[in-house]
mmCIF file of C-alpha atoms in Angstrom:
data_model
loop_
_atom_site.group_PDB
_atom_site.id
_atom_site.type_symbol
_atom_site.label_atom_id
_atom_site.label_comp_id
_atom_site.label_asym_id
_atom_site.label_seq_id
_atom_site.Cartn_x
_atom_site.Cartn_y
_atom_site.Cartn_z
ATOM 1 C CA ALA A 1 -123.525 -189.745 8.461
ATOM 2 C CA PRO A 2 -123.524 -187.245 5.579
ATOM 3 C CA PRO A 3 -120.171 -185.600 4.777
ATOM 4 C CA SER A 4 -121.119 -182.228 6.248
ATOM 5 C CA ALA A 5 -121.804 -183.720 9.692
ATOM 6 C CA PRO A 6 -119.445 -185.946 11.687
ATOM 7 C CA PRO A 7 -120.623 -189.531 12.101
ATOM 8 C CA ASN A 8 -120.489 -189.090 15.863
ATOM 9 C CA LEU A 9 -121.950 -186.140 17.749
ATOM 10 C CA PHE A 10 -120.195 -185.087 20.954
ATOM 11 C CA LYS A 11 -121.747 -183.411 23.969
ATOM 12 C CA ARG A 12 -119.888 -182.306 27.077
ATOM 13 C CA GLY A 13 -121.651 -182.624 30.425
ATOM 14 C CA ARG A 14 -120.387 -182.569 33.988
ATOM 15 C CA GLY A 15 -118.625 -185.868 33.521
ATOM 16 C CA PRO A 16 -116.217 -186.911 30.751
ATOM 17 C CA LEU A 17 -116.904 -186.299 27.057
ATOM 18 C CA ARG A 18 -120.004 -188.245 26.017
ATOM 19 C CA LYS A 19 -120.637 -189.570 22.516
ATOM 20 C CA PHE A 20 -124.015 -190.143 20.839
ATOM 21 C CA ARG A 21 -124.781 -191.862 17.562
ATOM 22 C CA GLY A 22 -127.493 -190.880 15.112
ATOM 23 C CA VAL A 23 -129.121 -192.529 12.126
ATOM 24 C CA THR A 24 -128.629 -191.627 8.466
ATOM 25 C CA ARG A 25 -131.314 -192.642 5.980
ATOM 26 C CA LEU A 26 -130.568 -192.738 2.257
ATOM 27 C CA LEU A 27 -133.132 -192.669 -0.554
ATOM 28 C CA LEU A 28 -132.287 -193.051 -4.229
ATOM 29 C CA THR A 29 -135.000 -191.306 -6.242
ATOM 30 C CA LYS A 30 -135.398 -190.293 -9.871
ATOM 31 C CA ILE A 31 -136.514 -186.768 -10.765
ATOM 32 C CA PRO A 32 -137.276 -186.135 -14.451
ATOM 33 C CA PHE A 33 -135.684 -182.695 -14.408
ATOM 34 C CA PHE A 34 -132.466 -183.786 -12.698
ATOM 35 C CA LYS A 35 -132.110 -187.494 -13.488
ATOM 36 C CA GLU A 36 -131.323 -189.319 -10.240
ATOM 37 C CA ILE A 37 -130.477 -187.918 -6.800
ATOM 38 C CA ILE A 38 -129.672 -189.377 -3.411
ATOM 39 C CA VAL A 39 -131.551 -187.789 -0.513
ATOM 40 C CA SER A 40 -129.768 -188.313 2.811
ATOM 41 C CA SER A 41 -131.401 -187.483 6.136
ATOM 42 C CA PHE A 42 -129.448 -187.563 9.408
ATOM 43 C CA THR A 43 -131.167 -187.467 12.811
ATOM 44 C CA CYS A 44 -129.705 -187.693 16.301
ATOM 45 C CA GLY A 45 -132.093 -189.171 18.861
ATOM 46 C CA SER A 46 -130.175 -187.643 21.790
ATOM 47 C CA CYS A 47 -129.930 -183.964 20.884
ATOM 48 C CA ALA A 48 -132.625 -183.885 18.129
ATOM 49 C CA TRP A 49 -130.186 -182.381 15.625
ATOM 50 C CA SER A 50 -131.174 -183.195 12.038
ATOM 51 C CA ASN A 51 -129.831 -182.484 8.585
ATOM 52 C CA THR A 52 -131.011 -183.233 5.048
ATOM 53 C CA GLU A 53 -128.827 -183.188 1.953
ATOM 54 C CA ILE A 54 -128.977 -184.258 -1.678
ATOM 55 C CA GLN A 55 -126.291 -185.597 -3.961
ATOM 56 C CA SER A 56 -126.683 -185.813 -7.723
ATOM 57 C CA VAL A 57 -125.867 -189.213 -9.202
ATOM 58 C CA GLY A 58 -126.885 -188.261 -12.730
ATOM 59 C CA ARG A 59 -124.653 -186.849 -15.414
ATOM 60 C CA ILE A 60 -123.605 -183.217 -15.681
ATOM 61 C CA GLN A 61 -125.855 -181.442 -18.174
ATOM 62 C CA GLU A 62 -124.607 -180.067 -21.490
ATOM 63 C CA GLN A 63 -125.169 -176.469 -20.337
ATOM 64 C CA GLY A 64 -125.130 -174.600 -17.073
ATOM 65 C CA VAL A 65 -128.298 -172.984 -15.761
ATOM 66 C CA ARG A 66 -129.043 -169.723 -13.958
ATOM 67 C CA TYR A 67 -132.363 -169.029 -12.201
ATOM 68 C CA THR A 68 -133.141 -165.376 -11.429
ATOM 69 C CA LEU A 69 -136.198 -164.792 -9.252
ATOM 70 C CA ALA A 70 -137.668 -161.388 -8.434
ATOM 71 C CA ALA A 71 -139.207 -162.119 -5.015
ATOM 72 C CA THR A 72 -142.092 -159.733 -4.386
ATOM 73 C CA ALA A 73 -144.472 -161.654 -2.099
ATOM 74 C CA ARG A 74 -144.329 -163.867 0.979
ATOM 75 C CA GLN A 75 -145.450 -166.833 -1.133
ATOM 76 C CA ASP A 76 -142.153 -166.702 -3.032
ATOM 77 C CA MET A 77 -140.400 -167.915 0.120
ATOM 78 C CA ASN A 78 -142.236 -171.250 -0.261
ATOM 79 C CA ARG A 79 -140.861 -171.996 -3.736
ATOM 80 C CA GLU A 80 -139.090 -175.328 -3.711
ATOM 81 C CA VAL A 81 -135.413 -175.289 -4.673
ATOM 82 C CA VAL A 82 -132.948 -177.987 -5.647
ATOM 83 C CA LYS A 83 -129.436 -176.629 -4.975
ATOM 84 C CA THR A 84 -126.464 -178.844 -5.810
ATOM 85 C CA ASP A 85 -122.997 -178.702 -4.272
ATOM 86 C CA CYS A 86 -121.534 -176.713 -7.169
ATOM 87 C CA ALA A 87 -124.340 -174.113 -7.318
ATOM 88 C CA THR A 88 -123.836 -170.522 -6.187
ATOM 89 C CA ALA A 89 -126.672 -168.641 -4.471
ATOM 90 C CA ARG A 90 -126.689 -164.830 -4.514
ATOM 91 C CA ILE A 91 -128.799 -161.935 -3.263
ATOM 92 C CA PRO A 92 -127.355 -158.841 -5.012
ATOM 93 C CA GLU A 93 -129.276 -156.317 -2.877
ATOM 94 C CA LEU A 94 -127.335 -157.442 0.216
ATOM 95 C CA ASP A 95 -124.116 -158.230 -1.678
ATOM 96 C CA PHE A 96 -124.559 -161.740 -0.241
ATOM 97 C CA GLU A 97 -123.262 -164.923 -1.850
ATOM 98 C CA ILE A 98 -123.076 -168.599 -0.903
ATOM 99 C CA PRO A 99 -120.078 -169.832 -2.928
ATOM 100 C CA ALA A 100 -119.993 -173.141 -4.774
ATOM 101 C CA PHE A 101 -118.937 -176.191 -2.724
ATOM 102 C CA SER A 102 -119.331 -174.265 0.549
ATOM 103 C CA GLN A 103 -122.529 -176.217 1.364
ATOM 104 C CA LYS A 104 -123.817 -179.635 0.512
ATOM 105 C CA GLY A 105 -126.696 -180.002 -1.934
ATOM 106 C CA ALA A 106 -130.169 -179.516 -0.515
ATOM 107 C CA LEU A 107 -133.819 -179.988 -1.447
ATOM 108 C CA THR A 108 -135.446 -177.075 0.359
ATOM 109 C CA THR A 109 -137.231 -173.743 -0.167
ATOM 110 C CA ILE A 110 -135.913 -170.218 -0.617
ATOM 111 C CA GLU A 111 -136.771 -169.546 3.024
ATOM 112 C CA GLY A 112 -134.858 -172.699 3.945
ATOM 113 C CA ILE A 113 -131.734 -171.467 2.136
ATOM 114 C CA ILE A 114 -131.907 -168.152 4.002
ATOM 115 C CA ASP A 115 -132.436 -169.943 7.337
ATOM 116 C CA ARG A 116 -129.471 -172.183 6.590
ATOM 117 C CA ALA A 117 -127.287 -169.134 5.890
ATOM 118 C CA VAL A 118 -128.468 -167.453 9.101
ATOM 119 C CA ALA A 119 -127.688 -170.571 11.139
ATOM 120 C CA GLY A 120 -124.186 -170.720 9.652
ATOM 121 C CA LEU A 121 -123.488 -167.086 10.513
ATOM 122 C CA GLU A 122 -124.868 -167.400 14.058
ATOM 123 C CA GLN A 123 -122.846 -170.513 14.828
ATOM 124 C CA ASP A 124 -119.591 -168.747 15.741
ATOM 125 C CA GLN A 125 -121.046 -165.478 17.025
ATOM 126 C CA PRO A 126 -120.270 -166.159 20.726
ATOM 127 C CA VAL A 127 -116.589 -166.597 19.848
ATOM 128 C CA ARG A 128 -116.586 -163.465 17.685
ATOM 129 C CA ARG A 129 -118.181 -161.377 20.441
ATOM 130 C CA ALA A 130 -115.381 -162.399 22.800
ATOM 131 C CA ALA A 131 -112.639 -161.763 20.225
ATOM 132 C CA ASP A 132 -113.932 -158.734 18.274
ATOM 133 C CA LYS A 133 -117.183 -157.046 19.258
ATOM 134 C CA ASP A 134 -117.181 -154.741 16.220
ATOM 135 C CA VAL A 135 -117.074 -157.635 13.746
ATOM 136 C CA ALA A 136 -119.701 -159.534 15.711
ATOM 137 C CA GLY A 137 -121.939 -156.458 15.730
ATOM 138 C CA LYS A 138 -121.708 -156.059 11.964
ATOM 139 C CA ILE A 139 -122.547 -159.743 11.473
ATOM 140 C CA ASP A 140 -125.537 -159.393 13.825
ATOM 141 C CA GLU A 141 -126.736 -156.465 11.721
ATOM 142 C CA PHE A 142 -126.357 -158.503 8.530
ATOM 143 C CA ILE A 143 -128.199 -161.467 10.086
ATOM 144 C CA GLY A 144 -131.070 -159.113 10.875
ATOM 145 C CA LYS A 145 -131.212 -158.046 7.220
ATOM 146 C CA LEU A 146 -131.343 -161.679 6.107
ATOM 147 C CA LYS A 147 -134.191 -162.428 8.519
ATOM 148 C CA GLN A 148 -136.044 -159.345 7.308
ATOM 149 C CA LEU A 149 -135.886 -160.676 3.736
ATOM 150 C CA LYS A 150 -138.221 -163.526 4.691
ATOM 151 C CA GLU A 151 -141.017 -161.017 5.334
ATOM 152 C CA VAL A 152 -140.577 -159.620 1.782
ATOM 153 C CA ASP A 153 -141.369 -156.076 2.882
ATOM 154 C CA SER A 154 -139.513 -154.975 -0.252
ATOM 155 C CA SER A 155 -138.665 -156.930 -3.373
ATOM 156 C CA PHE A 156 -135.257 -158.565 -3.799
ATOM 157 C CA THR A 157 -133.496 -160.779 -6.325
ATOM 158 C CA PHE A 158 -132.591 -164.392 -5.640
ATOM 159 C CA ILE A 159 -130.138 -166.072 -8.049
ATOM 160 C CA ILE A 160 -129.092 -169.724 -8.323
ATOM 161 C CA ASP A 161 -126.184 -170.253 -10.742
ATOM 162 C CA ASP A 162 -125.242 -173.893 -11.373
ATOM 163 C CA PRO A 163 -122.583 -174.777 -14.004
ATOM 164 C CA SER A 164 -123.625 -178.444 -13.822
ATOM 165 C CA GLY A 165 -127.204 -177.572 -14.881
ATOM 166 C CA ASN A 166 -128.730 -179.736 -12.125
ATOM 167 C CA SER A 167 -130.295 -177.073 -9.879
ATOM 168 C CA PHE A 168 -133.919 -175.985 -10.042
ATOM 169 C CA VAL A 169 -136.291 -173.292 -8.772
ATOM 170 C CA GLU A 170 -140.017 -174.073 -8.779
ATOM 171 C CA ASN A 171 -142.424 -172.342 -11.133
ATOM 172 C CA PRO A 172 -145.790 -172.390 -9.273
ATOM 173 C CA ARG A 173 -147.603 -171.262 -12.438
ATOM 174 C CA ALA A 174 -146.439 -174.218 -14.549
ATOM 175 C CA PRO A 175 -147.042 -174.947 -17.343
ATOM 176 C CA GLN A 176 -147.537 -171.204 -17.947
ATOM 177 C CA LYS A 177 -144.542 -168.902 -18.003
ATOM 178 C CA ASP A 178 -143.574 -167.264 -14.700
ATOM 179 C CA ASP A 179 -142.824 -163.593 -15.321
ATOM 180 C CA ALA A 180 -140.961 -163.344 -12.004
ATOM 181 C CA LEU A 181 -138.603 -166.218 -12.838
ATOM 182 C CA VAL A 182 -135.989 -166.016 -15.599
ATOM 183 C CA VAL A 183 -134.223 -169.244 -16.598
ATOM 184 C CA THR A 184 -130.995 -168.867 -18.574
ATOM 185 C CA HIS A 185 -128.969 -171.730 -20.032
ATOM 186 C CA TYR A 186 -125.338 -171.002 -20.907
ATOM 187 C CA ARG A 187 -122.165 -172.674 -22.039
ATOM 188 C CA ARG A 188 -119.601 -173.330 -19.357
ATOM 189 C CA THR A 189 -116.214 -171.642 -19.384
ATOM 190 C CA ALA A 190 -112.952 -173.571 -19.220
ATOM 191 C CA GLN A 191 -112.637 -172.631 -15.533
ATOM 192 C CA GLN A 192 -116.111 -174.015 -14.789
ATOM 193 C CA ASP A 193 -115.292 -177.248 -16.636
ATOM 194 C CA ALA A 194 -112.137 -177.572 -14.536
ATOM 195 C CA MET A 195 -114.131 -176.900 -11.365
ATOM 196 C CA LEU A 196 -116.510 -179.743 -12.272
ATOM 197 C CA GLY A 197 -113.623 -182.069 -13.113
ATOM 198 C CA LEU A 198 -114.461 -182.290 -16.805
ATOM 199 C CA GLU A 199 -111.783 -182.936 -19.384
ATOM 200 C CA VAL A 200 -111.634 -180.406 -22.188
ATOM 201 C CA LEU A 201 -111.022 -182.255 -25.453
ATOM 202 C CA ARG A 202 -109.373 -180.185 -28.127
ATOM 203 C CA LEU A 203 -109.177 -181.295 -31.758
ATOM 204 C CA GLY A 204 -106.081 -180.271 -33.642
ATOM 205 C CA GLY A 205 -102.808 -181.399 -35.044
ATOM 206 C CA GLU A 206 -102.435 -184.699 -36.816
ATOM 207 C CA GLY A 207 -105.121 -187.321 -37.084
ATOM 208 C CA VAL A 208 -108.086 -184.922 -37.289
ATOM 209 C CA LEU A 209 -110.794 -186.300 -39.597
ATOM 210 C CA LYS A 210 -111.918 -184.172 -42.495
ATOM 211 C CA SER A 211 -115.608 -183.315 -42.965
ATOM 212 C CA GLU A 212 -115.761 -185.635 -46.002
ATOM 213 C CA ASP A 213 -114.667 -188.559 -43.820
ATOM 214 C CA LEU A 214 -117.220 -187.719 -41.133
ATOM 215 C CA ARG A 215 -120.117 -187.889 -43.605
ATOM 216 C CA ASN A 216 -119.362 -191.510 -44.426
ATOM 217 C CA GLU A 217 -118.357 -192.769 -41.006
ATOM 218 C CA VAL A 218 -120.126 -193.472 -37.712
ATOM 219 C CA LEU A 219 -117.815 -192.503 -34.863
ATOM 220 C CA GLN A 220 -118.080 -194.329 -31.545
ATOM 221 C CA PHE A 221 -116.736 -193.434 -28.115
ATOM 222 C CA ASN A 222 -117.144 -194.850 -24.633
ATOM 223 C CA THR A 223 -119.391 -193.235 -22.040
ATOM 224 C CA ASN A 224 -121.635 -194.152 -19.106
ATOM 225 C CA CYS A 225 -125.386 -194.700 -19.237
ATOM 226 C CA PRO A 226 -127.269 -191.665 -17.811
ATOM 227 C CA GLU A 227 -129.794 -194.028 -16.154
ATOM 228 C CA CYS A 228 -127.800 -196.885 -14.571
ATOM 229 C CA ASN A 229 -124.242 -195.515 -14.975
ATOM 230 C CA ALA A 230 -123.124 -198.744 -16.656
ATOM 231 C CA PRO A 231 -120.482 -198.550 -19.441
ATOM 232 C CA ALA A 232 -122.121 -197.824 -22.793
ATOM 233 C CA ASN A 233 -121.234 -196.672 -26.301
ATOM 234 C CA THR A 234 -122.316 -193.455 -27.990
ATOM 235 C CA ASN A 235 -122.532 -193.344 -31.785
ATOM 236 C CA MET A 236 -122.031 -190.050 -33.612
ATOM 237 C CA LYS A 237 -122.900 -189.352 -37.263
ATOM 238 C CA LEU A 238 -122.806 -186.260 -39.460
ATOM 239 C CA VAL A 239 -126.100 -186.012 -41.419
ATOM 240 C CA GLN A 240 -127.230 -183.625 -44.157
ATOM 241 C CA ILE A 241 -130.866 -182.486 -43.743
ATOM 242 C CA PRO A 242 -132.494 -181.724 -47.126
ATOM 243 C CA HIS A 243 -133.141 -178.018 -47.765
ATOM 244 C CA PHE A 244 -131.298 -177.172 -44.526
ATOM 245 C CA LYS A 245 -127.779 -177.910 -43.268
ATOM 246 C CA GLU A 246 -125.570 -180.514 -41.620
ATOM 247 C CA VAL A 247 -126.233 -181.714 -38.090
ATOM 248 C CA ILE A 248 -124.486 -184.158 -35.767
ATOM 249 C CA ILE A 249 -126.707 -186.908 -34.332
ATOM 250 C CA MET A 250 -125.484 -188.655 -31.172
ATOM 251 C CA ALA A 251 -127.219 -191.813 -29.954
ATOM 252 C CA THR A 252 -126.536 -193.863 -26.823
ATOM 253 C CA ASN A 253 -127.825 -197.408 -26.281
ATOM 254 C CA CYS A 254 -127.250 -199.120 -22.924
ATOM 255 C CA GLU A 255 -127.159 -202.928 -23.103
ATOM 256 C CA ALA A 256 -127.405 -203.203 -19.305
ATOM 257 C CA CYS A 257 -130.763 -201.466 -18.717
ATOM 258 C CA GLY A 258 -131.997 -200.914 -22.284
ATOM 259 C CA HIS A 259 -132.076 -197.119 -21.969
ATOM 260 C CA ARG A 260 -131.831 -195.227 -25.253
ATOM 261 C CA THR A 261 -131.252 -191.555 -25.839
ATOM 262 C CA ASN A 262 -130.434 -189.333 -28.799
ATOM 263 C CA GLU A 263 -129.228 -185.781 -29.069
ATOM 264 C CA VAL A 264 -128.635 -183.389 -31.948
ATOM 265 C CA LYS A 265 -125.878 -180.794 -32.295
ATOM 266 C CA SER A 266 -125.680 -178.201 -35.017
ATOM 267 C CA GLY A 267 -122.897 -178.967 -37.465
ATOM 268 C CA GLY A 268 -122.634 -175.372 -38.687
ATOM 269 C CA ALA A 269 -121.893 -171.955 -37.305
ATOM 270 C CA ILE A 270 -124.318 -169.497 -35.737
ATOM 271 C CA GLU A 271 -126.291 -167.806 -38.491
ATOM 272 C CA PRO A 272 -126.095 -164.009 -39.021
ATOM 273 C CA LEU A 273 -129.845 -163.732 -38.274
ATOM 274 C CA GLY A 274 -132.157 -165.460 -35.840
ATOM 275 C CA THR A 275 -135.019 -167.618 -37.125
ATOM 276 C CA ARG A 276 -138.640 -167.723 -36.012
ATOM 277 C CA ILE A 277 -140.717 -170.572 -37.496
ATOM 278 C CA THR A 278 -144.513 -170.545 -37.051
ATOM 279 C CA LEU A 279 -146.667 -173.520 -38.049
ATOM 280 C CA ARG A 280 -150.462 -173.454 -37.940
ATOM 281 C CA VAL A 281 -151.425 -176.978 -36.903
ATOM 282 C CA THR A 282 -154.765 -177.862 -38.506
ATOM 283 C CA ASP A 283 -154.489 -181.560 -39.410
ATOM 284 C CA PRO A 284 -153.112 -184.718 -37.758
ATOM 285 C CA SER A 285 -150.763 -185.136 -40.746
ATOM 286 C CA ASP A 286 -148.802 -182.126 -39.435
ATOM 287 C CA MET A 287 -147.580 -184.372 -36.610
ATOM 288 C CA THR A 288 -145.363 -186.295 -39.076
ATOM 289 C CA ARG A 289 -143.311 -183.238 -40.085
ATOM 290 C CA ASP A 290 -139.600 -183.627 -39.384
ATOM 291 C CA LEU A 291 -138.301 -181.170 -36.824
ATOM 292 C CA LEU A 292 -134.862 -180.096 -35.679
ATOM 293 C CA LYS A 293 -134.746 -178.249 -32.371
ATOM 294 C CA SER A 294 -131.316 -176.960 -31.414
ATOM 295 C CA GLU A 295 -130.171 -176.287 -27.841
ATOM 296 C CA THR A 296 -130.679 -172.552 -28.343
ATOM 297 C CA CYS A 297 -134.274 -172.867 -29.570
ATOM 298 C CA SER A 298 -137.353 -171.976 -27.517
ATOM 299 C CA VAL A 299 -140.829 -173.407 -28.150
ATOM 300 C CA GLU A 300 -144.122 -171.532 -27.781
ATOM 301 C CA ILE A 301 -147.786 -172.581 -28.083
ATOM 302 C CA PRO A 302 -149.850 -169.373 -27.656
ATOM 303 C CA GLU A 303 -153.196 -171.183 -27.377
ATOM 304 C CA LEU A 304 -151.948 -173.000 -24.259
ATOM 305 C CA GLU A 305 -150.061 -169.951 -22.900
ATOM 306 C CA PHE A 306 -147.018 -172.211 -22.897
ATOM 307 C CA GLU A 307 -143.365 -171.341 -23.476
ATOM 308 C CA LEU A 308 -140.364 -173.682 -23.235
ATOM 309 C CA GLY A 309 -137.095 -171.800 -22.801
ATOM 310 C CA MET A 310 -133.909 -172.374 -24.758
ATOM 311 C CA GLY A 311 -131.794 -175.231 -23.447
ATOM 312 C CA ALA A 312 -134.747 -177.247 -22.135
ATOM 313 C CA LEU A 313 -135.014 -180.782 -23.563
ATOM 314 C CA GLY A 314 -131.667 -180.224 -25.338
ATOM 315 C CA GLY A 315 -131.215 -180.634 -29.070
ATOM 316 C CA LYS A 316 -133.612 -183.006 -30.832
ATOM 317 C CA PHE A 317 -134.153 -184.348 -34.331
ATOM 318 C CA THR A 318 -137.630 -185.841 -34.263
ATOM 319 C CA THR A 319 -141.165 -185.208 -35.538
ATOM 320 C CA LEU A 320 -143.633 -182.599 -34.303
ATOM 321 C CA GLU A 321 -145.548 -185.369 -32.546
ATOM 322 C CA GLY A 322 -142.388 -186.600 -30.841
ATOM 323 C CA LEU A 323 -141.542 -183.146 -29.501
ATOM 324 C CA LEU A 324 -145.106 -182.595 -28.241
ATOM 325 C CA LYS A 325 -144.939 -185.930 -26.395
ATOM 326 C CA ASP A 326 -141.656 -184.892 -24.760
ATOM 327 C CA ILE A 327 -143.180 -181.547 -23.718
ATOM 328 C CA ARG A 328 -146.254 -183.288 -22.317
ATOM 329 C CA ASN A 329 -144.148 -185.741 -20.287
ATOM 330 C CA LEU A 330 -141.897 -182.940 -19.038
ATOM 331 C CA ILE A 331 -144.845 -180.904 -17.707
ATOM 332 C CA VAL A 332 -147.269 -183.592 -16.522
ATOM 333 C CA LYS A 333 -144.551 -185.599 -14.729
ATOM 334 C CA ASN A 334 -143.193 -182.576 -12.882
ATOM 335 C CA PRO A 335 -141.892 -184.041 -9.574
ATOM 336 C CA PHE A 336 -143.034 -181.008 -7.565
ATOM 337 C CA THR A 337 -146.666 -181.646 -8.500
ATOM 338 C CA LEU A 338 -146.718 -185.349 -7.650
ATOM 339 C CA GLY A 339 -147.076 -187.102 -4.321
ATOM 340 C CA ASP A 340 -148.173 -185.744 -0.964
ATOM 341 C CA SER A 341 -146.792 -182.238 -1.566
ATOM 342 C CA SER A 342 -149.041 -181.598 -4.588
ATOM 343 C CA THR A 343 -152.226 -179.561 -4.444
ATOM 344 C CA PRO A 344 -155.433 -180.633 -6.260
ATOM 345 C CA SER A 345 -155.687 -177.358 -8.183
ATOM 346 C CA ARG A 346 -152.159 -177.618 -9.502
ATOM 347 C CA VAL A 347 -152.543 -181.274 -10.477
ATOM 348 C CA GLU A 348 -155.785 -180.500 -12.296
ATOM 349 C CA LYS A 349 -154.127 -177.611 -14.147
ATOM 350 C CA LEU A 350 -151.317 -179.832 -15.406
ATOM 351 C CA GLN A 351 -153.695 -182.638 -16.330
ATOM 352 C CA GLU A 352 -155.778 -180.151 -18.336
ATOM 353 C CA PHE A 353 -152.596 -179.038 -20.116
ATOM 354 C CA GLY A 354 -151.820 -182.668 -20.978
ATOM 355 C CA ARG A 355 -155.331 -183.168 -22.374
ATOM 356 C CA LYS A 356 -155.045 -180.093 -24.602
ATOM 357 C CA VAL A 357 -151.674 -181.241 -25.951
ATOM 358 C CA TYR A 358 -153.268 -184.608 -26.738
ATOM 359 C CA GLN A 359 -156.128 -182.846 -28.543
ATOM 360 C CA ILE A 360 -153.621 -180.960 -30.691
ATOM 361 C CA MET A 361 -151.838 -184.222 -31.553
ATOM 362 C CA GLU A 362 -155.153 -185.856 -32.528
ATOM 363 C CA GLY A 363 -156.209 -182.905 -34.682
ATOM 364 C CA HIS A 364 -159.175 -181.949 -32.475
ATOM 365 C CA MET A 365 -157.738 -178.542 -31.621
ATOM 366 C CA GLU A 366 -156.056 -175.987 -33.860
ATOM 367 C CA ALA A 367 -152.944 -174.313 -32.510
ATOM 368 C CA HIS A 368 -149.858 -172.376 -33.548
ATOM 369 C CA PHE A 369 -146.497 -174.035 -32.945
ATOM 370 C CA ILE A 370 -143.575 -171.572 -32.797
ATOM 371 C CA LEU A 371 -139.840 -172.329 -32.891
ATOM 372 C CA ASP A 372 -137.709 -169.289 -32.012
ATOM 373 C CA ASP A 373 -133.967 -169.870 -32.440
ATOM 374 C CA PRO A 374 -131.642 -166.849 -32.113
ATOM 375 C CA ALA A 375 -128.795 -168.965 -33.541
ATOM 376 C CA GLY A 376 -130.834 -169.845 -36.657
ATOM 377 C CA ASN A 377 -130.042 -173.563 -36.378
ATOM 378 C CA SER A 378 -133.560 -175.006 -36.026
ATOM 379 C CA TYR A 379 -135.742 -176.445 -38.778
ATOM 380 C CA LEU A 380 -139.325 -177.531 -39.427
ATOM 381 C CA GLN A 381 -140.101 -179.541 -42.545
ATOM 382 C CA ASN A 382 -141.839 -177.851 -45.463
ATOM 383 C CA VAL A 383 -143.944 -180.641 -46.979
ATOM 384 C CA TYR A 384 -144.424 -178.551 -50.165
ATOM 385 C CA ALA A 385 -140.678 -177.941 -50.724
ATOM 386 C CA PRO A 386 -139.318 -176.379 -52.817
ATOM 387 C CA GLU A 387 -142.670 -174.502 -53.070
ATOM 388 C CA GLU A 388 -143.975 -172.347 -50.214
ATOM 389 C CA ASP A 389 -146.006 -173.973 -47.436
ATOM 390 C CA PRO A 390 -149.235 -172.022 -46.736
ATOM 391 C CA GLN A 391 -149.301 -173.255 -43.120
ATOM 392 C CA LEU A 392 -145.626 -172.492 -42.447
ATOM 393 C CA LYS A 393 -144.109 -169.053 -41.900
ATOM 394 C CA VAL A 394 -140.338 -168.531 -41.565
ATOM 395 C CA GLU A 395 -139.050 -165.153 -40.357
ATOM 396 C CA HIS A 396 -135.467 -163.959 -40.010
ATOM 397 C CA TYR A 397 -134.659 -161.195 -37.543
ATOM 398 C CA GLU A 398 -131.805 -159.250 -36.021
ATOM 399 C CA ARG A 399 -130.779 -160.560 -32.605
ATOM 400 C CA THR A 400 -130.990 -158.302 -29.580
ATOM 401 C CA PHE A 401 -128.013 -157.506 -27.379
ATOM 402 C CA ALA A 402 -129.326 -159.893 -24.703
ATOM 403 C CA GLN A 403 -129.645 -162.736 -27.230
ATOM 404 C CA ASN A 404 -126.092 -162.147 -28.463
ATOM 405 C CA GLU A 405 -124.965 -162.164 -24.839
ATOM 406 C CA ASP A 406 -126.638 -165.544 -24.240
ATOM 407 C CA LEU A 407 -124.893 -166.935 -27.333
ATOM 408 C CA GLY A 408 -121.532 -165.505 -26.260
ATOM 409 C CA LEU A 409 -121.217 -163.285 -29.342
ATOM 410 C CA ASN A 410 -120.801 -159.840 -27.779
ATOM 411 C CA ASP A 411 -117.255 -160.517 -26.574
ATOM 412 C CA MET A 412 -116.250 -162.648 -29.570
ATOM 413 C CA ARG A 413 -113.691 -161.034 -31.845
ATOM 414 C CA THR A 414 -112.864 -162.729 -35.147
ATOM 415 C CA GLU A 415 -111.500 -159.870 -37.292
ATOM 416 C CA GLY A 416 -108.336 -157.792 -36.850
ATOM 417 C CA TYR A 417 -107.269 -159.916 -33.913
ATOM 418 C CA GLU A 418 -103.535 -159.811 -34.567
ATOM 419 C CA THR A 419 -103.677 -156.111 -35.427
ATOM 420 C CA GLY A 420 -105.413 -155.403 -32.163
ATOM 421 C CA LEU A 421 -102.725 -157.204 -30.188
ATOM 422 C CA THR A 422 -99.965 -155.249 -31.955
ATOM 423 C CA SER A 423 -101.573 -151.883 -31.259
ATOM 424 C CA GLU A 424 -102.006 -152.685 -27.585
ATOM 425 C CA ARG A 425 -98.296 -153.381 -27.214
#
């Protein structure tokens, strides 16, 4: 049986305590957004009690994720949700929160999460009414408010905050942007790393390699394959991109299953200004341009009404064609639009999006490709360098307060630190 339910269910009748056994079914499935998960379903044939849970068997993502949904219609209750064990669910209007690790992971809907919370609160109400009627009455009142939320008579905010980055809230308008849903990727704090059981590696003291040594050396460290979890090696190299800056390229090759992956990290600091790069794609030769997309960079294609938020797909050093292929696979292979649960209209919409992306790659459709990086660490090759590229426009802009907040800059203090401590004493 799953961990949240005892393997044996007990029922007391007129005779002695009777014990019934149920059946647990396990399914290992791969979801492109969340790597691999185990779906467990428990059913008791005697009392008809059932329970469904998920457990993530993939790796913890590089960044945490926060989904903020402004629910305004009854249809929002049907949005599918993947909630992991370490995710926190909140409804600020009711000052209601489901803490991390208080429930097992679930593949459900927003209505299902509310129903699950209601069932948990109602479970011990008979005991509370006997012990303290006032407390039981207040909980009954709160349960009524939760049930009323499902009718969406007034708008409310639903938030899923997952430090592991493995939770998800459905966007029914995909691949277009959902104005009601805000997806924010963030860096975990030390407390969140400790909660997830991650070791925090700190470089310092003796034995730290200098930057000159890193340029001429490929570092290697042990890790596990994100696909089959077999032991693998990750190679790391510091590379200088012409007319740009240094980046760190990390590549993993699994000898067990043959899976390969690469990731790019910025080797420099956050730039004083954000960067917005706009390329007018008019020829198939544009697909061969080198491209560096950092973790903080968002991608936009106005002609397709498409926007990919920062943090999605991670950091990449590839070509324009390679990034468009990754975007196409990410959208077309969306697990919530495949199988029996998909609708013909939604499938057709995503297939049409895939065809248009293919037309752009083949040069049959002109489009604008926009990289917007508040940290200023993204790059798109200028084939006319050092001269100006007539098809390429690079703009630098002042970051907003919200962008600085996402990058963790608003609370960062690097000047007068010691003086500030002295004055406070």
